[in-house]
Amino acid sequence: MRSENYSSSKVNTLSGSQDKYILKSKVGMTFNSFEEREMFYKKYAKEMGFVDRRHTTRLDKETRDNIYQSLVCSKEGLLGTKAPRQDGQPQRKRAIIKEDCMVYMKLHKNDDGKWFVKKFEESIVMLL
């Protein structure tokens, strides 16, 4: 990863007592490999306080190589409702894990094999 492709900015923590540097991604940022971009997003997610997951992957029709990847917050989306069970038994109550977190990074693969950030959203909406 080239250092000119990303930046860090100084922010205050919630307690206000310590300063912290957080990686910032931007549209057009490039990565040399699949692993490099994934390591960057995992580090970014950890610094921002969320867990990442892969959302969408597209493969080339001819070569079956990965050409598009969407990485999101693990709490992306909203919890849907399930149909009642057929046997009449009550369903077990589960913890709500979806909080409509809107953080995502959409990456495309160039013809030269490098990955670049096509879209990036860093707004975090989480219930504390």
Short mmCIF file of N, CA and C in Angstrom, two decimals:
data_model
loop_
_atom_site.label_atom_id
_atom_site.label_comp_id
_atom_site.label_asym_id
_atom_site.label_seq_id
_atom_site.Cartn_x
_atom_site.Cartn_y
_atom_site.Cartn_z
N MET A 1 0.85 -1.17 0.00
CA MET A 1 0.00 0.00 0.00
C MET A 1 0.89 1.22 0.00
N ARG A 2 0.62 2.16 -0.88
CA ARG A 2 1.42 3.37 -0.94
C ARG A 2 0.93 4.37 0.09
N SER A 3 1.86 5.02 0.78
CA SER A 3 1.49 5.91 1.88
C SER A 3 0.72 7.13 1.42
N GLU A 4 0.86 7.55 0.15
CA GLU A 4 0.14 8.73 -0.30
C GLU A 4 -1.33 8.44 -0.56
N ASN A 5 -1.73 7.18 -0.50
CA ASN A 5 -3.11 6.81 -0.78
C ASN A 5 -4.03 6.90 0.42
N TYR A 6 -3.51 7.02 1.58
CA TYR A 6 -4.37 7.15 2.74
C TYR A 6 -3.78 8.17 3.69
N SER A 7 -4.60 8.64 4.58
CA SER A 7 -4.14 9.63 5.55
C SER A 7 -4.67 9.26 6.92
N SER A 8 -4.14 9.90 7.92
CA SER A 8 -4.67 9.71 9.27
C SER A 8 -4.99 11.09 9.81
N SER A 9 -5.98 11.15 10.66
CA SER A 9 -6.34 12.43 11.25
C SER A 9 -6.42 12.28 12.75
N LYS A 10 -6.14 13.36 13.44
CA LYS A 10 -6.12 13.35 14.89
C LYS A 10 -7.52 13.65 15.40
N VAL A 11 -8.03 12.80 16.28
CA VAL A 11 -9.34 13.02 16.89
C VAL A 11 -9.22 12.82 18.39
N ASN A 12 -10.13 13.42 19.12
CA ASN A 12 -10.17 13.21 20.56
C ASN A 12 -11.04 12.01 20.86
N THR A 13 -10.65 11.23 21.84
CA THR A 13 -11.47 10.10 22.26
C THR A 13 -12.67 10.62 23.02
N LEU A 14 -13.62 9.75 23.32
CA LEU A 14 -14.82 10.17 24.04
C LEU A 14 -14.49 10.77 25.39
N SER A 15 -13.47 10.26 26.05
CA SER A 15 -13.10 10.79 27.36
C SER A 15 -12.43 12.15 27.23
N GLY A 16 -11.89 12.45 26.04
CA GLY A 16 -11.25 13.73 25.83
C GLY A 16 -9.84 13.80 26.39
N SER A 17 -9.38 12.74 27.04
CA SER A 17 -8.09 12.80 27.70
C SER A 17 -6.93 12.42 26.79
N GLN A 18 -7.19 11.65 25.75
CA GLN A 18 -6.12 11.21 24.87
C GLN A 18 -6.47 11.54 23.43
N ASP A 19 -5.43 11.83 22.66
CA ASP A 19 -5.62 12.01 21.23
C ASP A 19 -5.38 10.67 20.55
N LYS A 20 -6.06 10.45 19.45
CA LYS A 20 -5.94 9.18 18.74
C LYS A 20 -5.89 9.47 17.24
N TYR A 21 -5.05 8.75 16.53
CA TYR A 21 -4.98 8.89 15.09
C TYR A 21 -5.80 7.78 14.44
N ILE A 22 -6.66 8.15 13.52
CA ILE A 22 -7.53 7.18 12.86
C ILE A 22 -7.24 7.22 11.36
N LEU A 23 -7.08 6.04 10.76
CA LEU A 23 -6.86 5.95 9.32
C LEU A 23 -8.08 6.48 8.58
N LYS A 24 -7.84 7.17 7.50
CA LYS A 24 -8.92 7.67 6.66
C LYS A 24 -8.76 7.10 5.26
N SER A 25 -9.84 6.60 4.73
CA SER A 25 -9.84 6.10 3.36
C SER A 25 -10.43 7.19 2.47
N LYS A 26 -10.11 7.10 1.19
CA LYS A 26 -10.69 8.06 0.26
C LYS A 26 -10.92 7.39 -1.08
N VAL A 27 -11.84 7.94 -1.86
CA VAL A 27 -12.14 7.43 -3.18
C VAL A 27 -10.88 7.57 -4.04
N GLY A 28 -10.55 6.52 -4.78
CA GLY A 28 -9.37 6.51 -5.62
C GLY A 28 -8.16 5.85 -4.98
N MET A 29 -8.26 5.57 -3.69
CA MET A 29 -7.17 4.89 -2.98
C MET A 29 -6.92 3.54 -3.63
N THR A 30 -5.64 3.13 -3.79
CA THR A 30 -5.34 1.87 -4.46
C THR A 30 -4.64 0.88 -3.54
N PHE A 31 -4.86 -0.40 -3.81
CA PHE A 31 -4.23 -1.50 -3.08
C PHE A 31 -3.64 -2.46 -4.10
N ASN A 32 -2.50 -3.03 -3.79
CA ASN A 32 -1.83 -3.94 -4.71
C ASN A 32 -2.43 -5.34 -4.72
N SER A 33 -3.11 -5.73 -3.64
CA SER A 33 -3.63 -7.09 -3.58
C SER A 33 -4.93 -7.14 -2.79
N PHE A 34 -5.60 -8.27 -2.91
CA PHE A 34 -6.83 -8.56 -2.19
C PHE A 34 -6.57 -8.50 -0.68
N GLU A 35 -5.48 -9.12 -0.23
CA GLU A 35 -5.15 -9.18 1.19
C GLU A 35 -4.84 -7.80 1.75
N GLU A 36 -4.16 -6.97 0.96
CA GLU A 36 -3.78 -5.63 1.40
C GLU A 36 -5.01 -4.77 1.69
N ARG A 37 -5.98 -4.82 0.80
CA ARG A 37 -7.19 -4.00 1.01
C ARG A 37 -7.99 -4.51 2.19
N GLU A 38 -8.02 -5.83 2.37
CA GLU A 38 -8.76 -6.40 3.48
C GLU A 38 -8.10 -6.06 4.82
N MET A 39 -6.78 -6.09 4.87
CA MET A 39 -6.05 -5.72 6.10
C MET A 39 -6.32 -4.26 6.45
N PHE A 40 -6.31 -3.38 5.44
CA PHE A 40 -6.57 -1.97 5.68
C PHE A 40 -7.96 -1.77 6.27
N TYR A 41 -8.99 -2.40 5.67
CA TYR A 41 -10.36 -2.19 6.14
C TYR A 41 -10.58 -2.78 7.53
N LYS A 42 -9.95 -3.92 7.81
CA LYS A 42 -10.05 -4.50 9.15
C LYS A 42 -9.43 -3.58 10.19
N LYS A 43 -8.29 -2.98 9.86
CA LYS A 43 -7.64 -2.05 10.78
C LYS A 43 -8.50 -0.79 10.97
N TYR A 44 -9.04 -0.28 9.87
CA TYR A 44 -9.92 0.88 9.93
C TYR A 44 -11.15 0.57 10.79
N ALA A 45 -11.76 -0.58 10.57
CA ALA A 45 -12.95 -0.98 11.34
C ALA A 45 -12.64 -1.07 12.82
N LYS A 46 -11.51 -1.65 13.16
CA LYS A 46 -11.12 -1.79 14.56
C LYS A 46 -10.93 -0.42 15.20
N GLU A 47 -10.27 0.50 14.49
CA GLU A 47 -10.06 1.84 15.03
C GLU A 47 -11.36 2.61 15.19
N MET A 48 -12.32 2.37 14.31
CA MET A 48 -13.60 3.08 14.38
C MET A 48 -14.59 2.40 15.32
N GLY A 49 -14.29 1.18 15.78
CA GLY A 49 -15.14 0.52 16.76
C GLY A 49 -16.23 -0.36 16.20
N PHE A 50 -16.02 -0.92 15.03
CA PHE A 50 -16.99 -1.86 14.49
C PHE A 50 -16.27 -3.06 13.89
N VAL A 51 -17.03 -4.09 13.57
CA VAL A 51 -16.49 -5.29 12.95
C VAL A 51 -16.93 -5.30 11.50
N ASP A 52 -16.03 -5.67 10.60
CA ASP A 52 -16.35 -5.64 9.18
C ASP A 52 -16.82 -7.00 8.68
N ARG A 53 -17.45 -6.98 7.52
CA ARG A 53 -17.82 -8.22 6.84
C ARG A 53 -17.92 -7.95 5.34
N ARG A 54 -17.77 -9.00 4.56
CA ARG A 54 -17.94 -8.89 3.12
C ARG A 54 -19.42 -8.89 2.81
N HIS A 55 -19.83 -8.01 1.92
CA HIS A 55 -21.25 -7.92 1.59
C HIS A 55 -21.52 -8.48 0.20
N THR A 56 -20.89 -7.93 -0.81
CA THR A 56 -21.14 -8.33 -2.18
C THR A 56 -19.82 -8.64 -2.89
N THR A 57 -19.83 -9.66 -3.69
CA THR A 57 -18.67 -10.01 -4.51
C THR A 57 -19.16 -10.28 -5.93
N ARG A 58 -18.45 -9.76 -6.91
CA ARG A 58 -18.77 -10.06 -8.31
C ARG A 58 -17.56 -10.70 -8.96
N LEU A 59 -17.82 -11.71 -9.78
CA LEU A 59 -16.76 -12.42 -10.47
C LEU A 59 -16.80 -12.11 -11.96
N ASP A 60 -15.64 -12.11 -12.59
CA ASP A 60 -15.54 -11.95 -14.04
C ASP A 60 -16.20 -13.16 -14.69
N LYS A 61 -17.01 -12.94 -15.71
CA LYS A 61 -17.76 -14.04 -16.34
C LYS A 61 -16.85 -15.07 -17.00
N GLU A 62 -15.73 -14.62 -17.55
CA GLU A 62 -14.85 -15.54 -18.26
C GLU A 62 -13.82 -16.19 -17.35
N THR A 63 -13.11 -15.37 -16.57
CA THR A 63 -12.00 -15.90 -15.77
C THR A 63 -12.42 -16.33 -14.37
N ARG A 64 -13.60 -15.91 -13.93
CA ARG A 64 -14.12 -16.20 -12.58
C ARG A 64 -13.27 -15.56 -11.48
N ASP A 65 -12.48 -14.54 -11.84
CA ASP A 65 -11.70 -13.79 -10.85
C ASP A 65 -12.60 -12.76 -10.18
N ASN A 66 -12.31 -12.48 -8.93
CA ASN A 66 -13.03 -11.46 -8.18
C ASN A 66 -12.69 -10.09 -8.77
N ILE A 67 -13.70 -9.33 -9.22
CA ILE A 67 -13.46 -8.01 -9.82
C ILE A 67 -14.14 -6.88 -9.04
N TYR A 68 -15.00 -7.23 -8.08
CA TYR A 68 -15.72 -6.22 -7.30
C TYR A 68 -15.95 -6.77 -5.91
N GLN A 69 -15.79 -5.91 -4.92
CA GLN A 69 -16.01 -6.33 -3.54
C GLN A 69 -16.63 -5.17 -2.77
N SER A 70 -17.62 -5.46 -1.97
CA SER A 70 -18.23 -4.47 -1.09
C SER A 70 -18.00 -4.93 0.34
N LEU A 71 -17.35 -4.08 1.14
CA LEU A 71 -17.10 -4.36 2.55
C LEU A 71 -17.96 -3.43 3.38
N VAL A 72 -18.62 -3.96 4.40
CA VAL A 72 -19.55 -3.18 5.21
C VAL A 72 -19.33 -3.44 6.69
N CYS A 73 -20.01 -2.66 7.51
CA CYS A 73 -20.05 -2.88 8.95
C CYS A 73 -20.90 -4.12 9.21
N SER A 74 -20.54 -4.91 10.19
CA SER A 74 -21.31 -6.13 10.49
C SER A 74 -22.72 -5.82 10.97
N LYS A 75 -22.97 -4.59 11.39
CA LYS A 75 -24.31 -4.20 11.85
C LYS A 75 -25.08 -3.45 10.78
N GLU A 76 -24.66 -3.59 9.52
CA GLU A 76 -25.33 -2.96 8.39
C GLU A 76 -26.70 -3.58 8.20
N GLY A 77 -27.68 -2.76 7.83
CA GLY A 77 -29.02 -3.26 7.54
C GLY A 77 -29.93 -3.21 8.75
N LEU A 78 -31.14 -3.66 8.53
CA LEU A 78 -32.15 -3.72 9.60
C LEU A 78 -32.64 -5.14 9.73
N LEU A 79 -33.03 -5.51 10.93
CA LEU A 79 -33.51 -6.86 11.20
C LEU A 79 -34.93 -7.01 10.65
N GLY A 80 -35.13 -8.03 9.85
CA GLY A 80 -36.45 -8.30 9.29
C GLY A 80 -37.27 -9.14 10.25
N THR A 81 -38.54 -9.28 9.95
CA THR A 81 -39.41 -10.13 10.77
C THR A 81 -39.52 -11.50 10.12
N LYS A 82 -39.58 -12.52 10.93
CA LYS A 82 -39.70 -13.89 10.43
C LYS A 82 -41.16 -14.33 10.53
N ALA A 83 -41.50 -15.25 9.66
CA ALA A 83 -42.84 -15.83 9.70
C ALA A 83 -42.96 -16.71 10.94
N PRO A 84 -44.16 -16.83 11.52
CA PRO A 84 -44.33 -17.69 12.69
C PRO A 84 -44.03 -19.15 12.35
N ARG A 85 -43.60 -19.89 13.33
CA ARG A 85 -43.28 -21.30 13.13
C ARG A 85 -44.55 -22.08 12.80
N GLN A 86 -44.40 -23.10 11.98
CA GLN A 86 -45.53 -23.92 11.54
C GLN A 86 -46.09 -24.79 12.67
N ASP A 87 -45.22 -25.20 13.60
CA ASP A 87 -45.67 -26.11 14.66
C ASP A 87 -46.29 -25.38 15.84
N GLY A 88 -46.39 -24.06 15.78
CA GLY A 88 -47.04 -23.30 16.84
C GLY A 88 -46.16 -23.01 18.05
N GLN A 89 -44.96 -23.53 18.07
CA GLN A 89 -44.04 -23.28 19.19
C GLN A 89 -43.58 -21.82 19.16
N PRO A 90 -43.39 -21.22 20.33
CA PRO A 90 -42.89 -19.83 20.34
C PRO A 90 -41.44 -19.78 19.86
N GLN A 91 -41.12 -18.71 19.18
CA GLN A 91 -39.74 -18.53 18.71
C GLN A 91 -38.89 -17.94 19.81
N ARG A 92 -37.66 -18.36 19.85
CA ARG A 92 -36.71 -17.85 20.83
C ARG A 92 -36.38 -16.39 20.52
N LYS A 93 -36.38 -15.55 21.53
CA LYS A 93 -36.03 -14.15 21.36
C LYS A 93 -34.52 -14.06 21.16
N ARG A 94 -34.10 -13.33 20.16
CA ARG A 94 -32.68 -13.17 19.87
C ARG A 94 -32.29 -11.71 20.01
N ALA A 95 -31.02 -11.50 20.29
CA ALA A 95 -30.51 -10.14 20.43
C ALA A 95 -30.57 -9.42 19.09
N ILE A 96 -30.84 -8.14 19.14
CA ILE A 96 -30.86 -7.34 17.92
C ILE A 96 -29.42 -7.01 17.56
N ILE A 97 -29.00 -7.43 16.39
CA ILE A 97 -27.62 -7.18 15.98
C ILE A 97 -27.52 -6.20 14.82
N LYS A 98 -28.62 -5.91 14.16
CA LYS A 98 -28.60 -4.96 13.05
C LYS A 98 -29.00 -3.59 13.56
N GLU A 99 -28.17 -2.59 13.25
CA GLU A 99 -28.43 -1.24 13.75
C GLU A 99 -28.39 -0.20 12.64
N ASP A 100 -28.51 -0.61 11.40
CA ASP A 100 -28.52 0.29 10.24
C ASP A 100 -27.24 1.10 10.12
N CYS A 101 -26.12 0.50 10.44
CA CYS A 101 -24.81 1.14 10.27
C CYS A 101 -24.55 1.31 8.78
N MET A 102 -24.17 2.49 8.36
CA MET A 102 -24.04 2.79 6.94
C MET A 102 -22.59 2.81 6.44
N VAL A 103 -21.64 2.35 7.21
CA VAL A 103 -20.24 2.35 6.79
C VAL A 103 -20.03 1.30 5.71
N TYR A 104 -19.43 1.69 4.59
CA TYR A 104 -19.10 0.72 3.56
C TYR A 104 -17.95 1.21 2.70
N MET A 105 -17.32 0.28 2.03
CA MET A 105 -16.27 0.57 1.06
C MET A 105 -16.51 -0.33 -0.15
N LYS A 106 -16.65 0.28 -1.32
CA LYS A 106 -16.85 -0.49 -2.55
C LYS A 106 -15.58 -0.41 -3.38
N LEU A 107 -15.05 -1.59 -3.71
CA LEU A 107 -13.78 -1.67 -4.41
C LEU A 107 -13.93 -2.37 -5.76
N HIS A 108 -13.19 -1.89 -6.74
CA HIS A 108 -13.16 -2.49 -8.07
C HIS A 108 -11.73 -2.86 -8.40
N LYS A 109 -11.57 -3.84 -9.27
CA LYS A 109 -10.25 -4.27 -9.69
C LYS A 109 -9.93 -3.68 -11.07
N ASN A 110 -8.76 -3.02 -11.18
CA ASN A 110 -8.30 -2.47 -12.45
C ASN A 110 -7.86 -3.58 -13.39
N ASP A 111 -7.61 -3.21 -14.65
CA ASP A 111 -7.09 -4.17 -15.62
C ASP A 111 -5.69 -4.64 -15.25
N ASP A 112 -4.94 -3.80 -14.51
CA ASP A 112 -3.58 -4.18 -14.11
C ASP A 112 -3.56 -5.01 -12.82
N GLY A 113 -4.73 -5.36 -12.29
CA GLY A 113 -4.80 -6.24 -11.12
C GLY A 113 -4.82 -5.53 -9.78
N LYS A 114 -4.77 -4.20 -9.78
CA LYS A 114 -4.81 -3.45 -8.52
C LYS A 114 -6.26 -3.10 -8.18
N TRP A 115 -6.52 -3.03 -6.88
CA TRP A 115 -7.85 -2.68 -6.38
C TRP A 115 -7.90 -1.19 -6.09
N PHE A 116 -9.04 -0.55 -6.38
CA PHE A 116 -9.20 0.86 -6.04
C PHE A 116 -10.57 1.10 -5.41
N VAL A 117 -10.62 2.09 -4.53
CA VAL A 117 -11.85 2.43 -3.82
C VAL A 117 -12.73 3.25 -4.76
N LYS A 118 -13.89 2.72 -5.08
CA LYS A 118 -14.85 3.39 -5.97
C LYS A 118 -15.78 4.30 -5.16
N LYS A 119 -16.26 3.79 -4.02
CA LYS A 119 -17.14 4.56 -3.13
C LYS A 119 -16.76 4.26 -1.70
N PHE A 120 -16.95 5.25 -0.84
CA PHE A 120 -16.64 5.07 0.57
C PHE A 120 -17.58 5.92 1.41
N GLU A 121 -18.19 5.31 2.40
CA GLU A 121 -19.08 6.02 3.33
C GLU A 121 -18.61 5.73 4.74
N GLU A 122 -18.37 6.78 5.51
CA GLU A 122 -17.84 6.58 6.85
C GLU A 122 -18.80 7.00 7.96
N SER A 123 -20.06 7.26 7.64
CA SER A 123 -20.99 7.65 8.70
C SER A 123 -21.37 6.43 9.53
N ILE A 124 -21.15 6.53 10.82
CA ILE A 124 -21.44 5.42 11.72
C ILE A 124 -22.66 5.80 12.55
N VAL A 125 -23.70 4.98 12.47
CA VAL A 125 -24.91 5.18 13.25
C VAL A 125 -25.09 3.94 14.10
N MET A 126 -24.65 4.01 15.35
CA MET A 126 -24.76 2.85 16.23
C MET A 126 -25.34 3.27 17.56
N LEU A 127 -26.14 2.39 18.11
CA LEU A 127 -26.70 2.64 19.43
C LEU A 127 -25.69 2.24 20.48
N LEU A 128 -25.47 3.10 21.45
CA LEU A 128 -24.50 2.77 22.50
C LEU A 128 -25.21 2.26 23.73
#
